[in-house]
mmCIF file of C-alpha atoms in Angstrom:
data_model
loop_
_atom_site.group_PDB
_atom_site.id
_atom_site.type_symbol
_atom_site.label_atom_id
_atom_site.label_comp_id
_atom_site.label_asym_id
_atom_site.label_seq_id
_atom_site.Cartn_x
_atom_site.Cartn_y
_atom_site.Cartn_z
ATOM 1 C CA UNK P 1 0.173 -0.196 0.377
ATOM 2 C CA UNK P 2 1.179 3.231 -0.672
ATOM 3 C CA UNK P 3 0.677 6.529 0.735
ATOM 4 C CA UNK P 4 -1.039 7.877 -2.746
ATOM 5 C CA UNK P 5 -3.605 5.287 -2.609
ATOM 6 C CA UNK P 6 -4.676 6.685 1.274
ATOM 7 C CA UNK P 7 -4.239 9.884 0.681
ATOM 8 C CA UNK P 8 -6.605 9.720 -2.715
ATOM 9 C CA UNK P 9 -9.827 11.003 -0.114
ATOM 10 C CA UNK P 10 -9.696 14.745 0.581
ATOM 11 C CA UNK P 11 -8.919 15.942 3.885
ATOM 12 C CA UNK P 12 -11.344 17.470 6.428
ATOM 13 C CA UNK P 13 -14.329 16.276 4.317
ATOM 14 C CA UNK P 14 -17.807 14.520 5.749
ATOM 15 C CA UNK P 15 -16.684 11.394 4.372
ATOM 16 C CA UNK P 16 -13.268 9.000 3.102
ATOM 17 C CA UNK P 17 -13.177 5.917 1.131
ATOM 18 C CA UNK P 18 -10.070 3.658 0.738
ATOM 19 C CA UNK P 19 -9.430 1.029 -1.018
ATOM 20 C CA UNK P 20 -7.169 -1.369 0.203
ATOM 21 C CA UNK P 21 -4.799 -4.235 -0.376
ATOM 22 C CA UNK P 22 -5.304 -7.917 1.154
ATOM 23 C CA UNK P 23 -2.498 -7.431 3.265
ATOM 24 C CA UNK P 24 -2.412 -7.622 7.237
ATOM 25 C CA UNK P 25 -0.081 -4.681 7.106
ATOM 26 C CA UNK P 26 -2.712 -2.561 5.832
ATOM 27 C CA UNK P 27 -4.301 -2.638 9.198
ATOM 28 C CA UNK P 28 -1.777 -0.204 10.323
ATOM 29 C CA UNK P 29 -0.923 2.067 7.344
ATOM 30 C CA UNK P 30 -4.950 2.686 7.484
ATOM 31 C CA UNK P 31 -5.252 3.028 11.148
ATOM 32 C CA UNK P 32 -2.798 6.186 10.864
ATOM 33 C CA UNK P 33 -4.023 7.858 7.917
ATOM 34 C CA UNK P 34 -8.041 7.491 10.120
ATOM 35 C CA UNK P 35 -5.819 9.193 13.532
ATOM 36 C CA UNK P 36 -5.305 11.993 11.446
ATOM 37 C CA UNK P 37 -8.729 12.242 9.784
ATOM 38 C CA UNK P 38 -10.103 12.270 13.144
ATOM 39 C CA UNK P 39 -7.613 14.268 14.259
ATOM 40 C CA UNK P 40 -9.005 16.991 11.849
ATOM 41 C CA UNK P 41 -12.741 16.380 12.398
ATOM 42 C CA UNK P 42 -12.155 17.426 16.597
ATOM 43 C CA UNK P 43 -13.549 14.423 17.752
ATOM 44 C CA UNK P 44 -12.648 13.606 21.449
ATOM 45 C CA UNK P 45 -9.465 10.947 22.642
ATOM 46 C CA UNK P 46 -11.849 8.639 23.442
ATOM 47 C CA UNK P 47 -14.153 8.385 20.685
ATOM 48 C CA UNK P 48 -11.241 8.845 18.810
ATOM 49 C CA UNK P 49 -9.582 5.358 19.763
ATOM 50 C CA UNK P 50 -12.535 3.282 19.483
ATOM 51 C CA UNK P 51 -13.326 4.398 16.118
ATOM 52 C CA UNK P 52 -10.065 3.280 15.859
ATOM 53 C CA UNK P 53 -10.619 0.246 17.088
ATOM 54 C CA UNK P 54 -13.352 -0.343 14.907
ATOM 55 C CA UNK P 55 -11.185 -0.155 12.045
ATOM 56 C CA UNK P 56 -9.233 -2.497 12.910
ATOM 57 C CA UNK P 57 -11.557 -4.543 13.869
ATOM 58 C CA UNK P 58 -13.974 -4.645 10.380
ATOM 59 C CA UNK P 59 -10.231 -4.508 8.350
ATOM 60 C CA UNK P 60 -9.125 -7.378 9.884
ATOM 61 C CA UNK P 61 -12.127 -9.476 10.017
ATOM 62 C CA UNK P 62 -12.441 -8.866 5.991
ATOM 63 C CA UNK P 63 -8.355 -8.977 5.247
ATOM 64 C CA UNK P 64 -8.757 -13.221 7.367
ATOM 65 C CA UNK P 65 -12.555 -13.839 6.069
ATOM 66 C CA UNK P 66 -13.333 -12.676 3.446
ATOM 67 C CA UNK P 67 -12.140 -12.071 -0.550
ATOM 68 C CA UNK P 68 -11.051 -9.049 -1.996
ATOM 69 C CA UNK P 69 -11.114 -6.437 -2.616
ATOM 70 C CA UNK P 70 -11.838 -4.026 0.271
ATOM 71 C CA UNK P 71 -12.576 -1.199 0.177
ATOM 72 C CA UNK P 72 -13.114 1.151 4.043
ATOM 73 C CA UNK P 73 -15.925 3.568 4.133
ATOM 74 C CA UNK P 74 -15.493 6.681 7.312
ATOM 75 C CA UNK P 75 -18.367 9.466 7.332
ATOM 76 C CA UNK P 76 -19.477 11.700 9.758
ATOM 77 C CA UNK P 77 -23.408 12.066 9.791
ATOM 78 C CA UNK P 78 -24.442 15.375 10.462
ATOM 79 C CA UNK P 79 -26.887 16.770 13.185
ATOM 80 C CA UNK P 80 -30.533 17.707 12.868
ATOM 81 C CA UNK P 81 -31.689 18.981 15.677
ATOM 82 C CA UNK P 82 -31.293 16.526 18.930
ATOM 83 C CA UNK P 83 -30.141 14.178 16.814
ATOM 84 C CA UNK P 84 -26.834 12.444 18.286
ATOM 85 C CA UNK P 85 -23.994 12.730 15.407
ATOM 86 C CA UNK P 86 -22.218 9.534 14.495
ATOM 87 C CA UNK P 87 -18.599 8.270 13.127
ATOM 88 C CA UNK P 88 -19.342 5.441 10.482
ATOM 89 C CA UNK P 89 -16.689 2.484 9.883
ATOM 90 C CA UNK P 90 -17.738 0.341 6.932
ATOM 91 C CA UNK P 91 -16.288 -1.977 5.029
ATOM 92 C CA UNK P 92 -16.862 -3.629 2.058
ATOM 93 C CA UNK P 93 -15.213 -7.198 0.419
ATOM 94 C CA UNK P 94 -16.825 -10.042 -1.768
ATOM 95 C CA UNK P 95 -18.019 -11.583 0.996
ATOM 96 C CA UNK P 96 -16.793 -14.346 3.105
ATOM 97 C CA UNK P 97 -14.551 -16.823 2.463
ATOM 98 C CA UNK P 98 -13.286 -20.298 4.536
ATOM 99 C CA UNK P 99 -9.501 -20.356 4.798
ATOM 100 C CA UNK P 100 -7.913 -23.257 3.453
ATOM 101 C CA UNK P 101 -6.726 -26.071 5.410
ATOM 102 C CA UNK P 102 -8.791 -23.895 8.804
ATOM 103 C CA UNK P 103 -12.215 -25.263 10.582
ATOM 104 C CA UNK P 104 -14.222 -23.215 12.793
ATOM 105 C CA UNK P 105 -13.061 -25.870 15.886
ATOM 106 C CA UNK P 106 -9.343 -25.336 14.457
ATOM 107 C CA UNK P 107 -9.312 -21.567 15.622
ATOM 108 C CA UNK P 108 -8.167 -20.412 19.628
ATOM 109 C CA UNK P 109 -10.680 -18.675 21.129
ATOM 110 C CA UNK P 110 -8.479 -17.345 22.908
ATOM 111 C CA UNK P 111 -6.218 -15.163 19.860
ATOM 112 C CA UNK P 112 -9.251 -15.113 17.290
ATOM 113 C CA UNK P 113 -13.425 -14.493 17.517
ATOM 114 C CA UNK P 114 -13.265 -11.857 19.459
ATOM 115 C CA UNK P 115 -13.723 -8.907 16.704
ATOM 116 C CA UNK P 116 -17.046 -8.800 16.443
ATOM 117 C CA UNK P 117 -18.126 -8.865 19.813
ATOM 118 C CA UNK P 118 -15.970 -5.706 20.562
ATOM 119 C CA UNK P 119 -17.936 -3.965 18.051
ATOM 120 C CA UNK P 120 -20.993 -4.598 18.806
ATOM 121 C CA UNK P 121 -19.779 -3.521 22.572
ATOM 122 C CA UNK P 122 -18.850 0.080 21.148
ATOM 123 C CA UNK P 123 -20.912 0.621 18.478
ATOM 124 C CA UNK P 124 -24.815 2.679 18.603
ATOM 125 C CA UNK P 125 -25.787 0.548 16.421
ATOM 126 C CA UNK P 126 -23.837 -2.110 13.660
ATOM 127 C CA UNK P 127 -25.030 -3.903 11.228
ATOM 128 C CA UNK P 128 -24.215 -6.440 7.930
ATOM 129 C CA UNK P 129 -25.798 -5.535 4.386
ATOM 130 C CA UNK P 130 -24.823 -8.378 1.075
ATOM 131 C CA UNK P 131 -24.973 -6.873 -1.682
ATOM 132 C CA UNK P 132 -24.070 -7.349 -6.047
ATOM 133 C CA UNK P 133 -21.503 -5.502 -4.722
ATOM 134 C CA UNK P 134 -20.113 -8.471 -1.511
ATOM 135 C CA UNK P 135 -20.397 -7.790 1.540
ATOM 136 C CA UNK P 136 -20.646 -4.288 4.124
ATOM 137 C CA UNK P 137 -19.985 -5.152 7.285
ATOM 138 C CA UNK P 138 -20.699 -1.493 9.481
ATOM 139 C CA UNK P 139 -21.258 0.839 12.279
ATOM 140 C CA UNK P 140 -21.829 3.944 14.060
ATOM 141 C CA UNK P 141 -20.147 5.154 16.731
ATOM 142 C CA UNK P 142 -22.457 8.760 18.405
ATOM 143 C CA UNK P 143 -19.760 11.304 19.067
ATOM 144 C CA UNK P 144 -21.742 14.237 20.696
ATOM 145 C CA UNK P 145 -25.285 16.528 20.686
ATOM 146 C CA UNK P 146 -25.953 19.123 18.080
#
């Protein structure tokens, strides 16, 4: 992954889209870029850390369990009246895949399998959308009231 790929989305906008290579090293590079965006959005440090954790979990899930290509969409909602504003993290991939030679019983529960539970615990809303382009897993984390 090159820095140019991550800089393709303009800074300061309410939405950023990143096509990602299907490699484990992509997650740390993306976290650095997302941290910068969240700082530009002036999010509180605790909310920013929660968003970064959700980004990591959803990206890692896609890289380990799905088919490429993977795309990350990060957006910030606009508040209307008393509606809570939120950051939405959405990761889209080509759908589920079973890793070759790895059965569900072979996965160590102390090392794997907690990511989506973490996402669910941190998000106000989360879900999965299956569509012609693949599978999108998303989470929304509130960050304040207008």
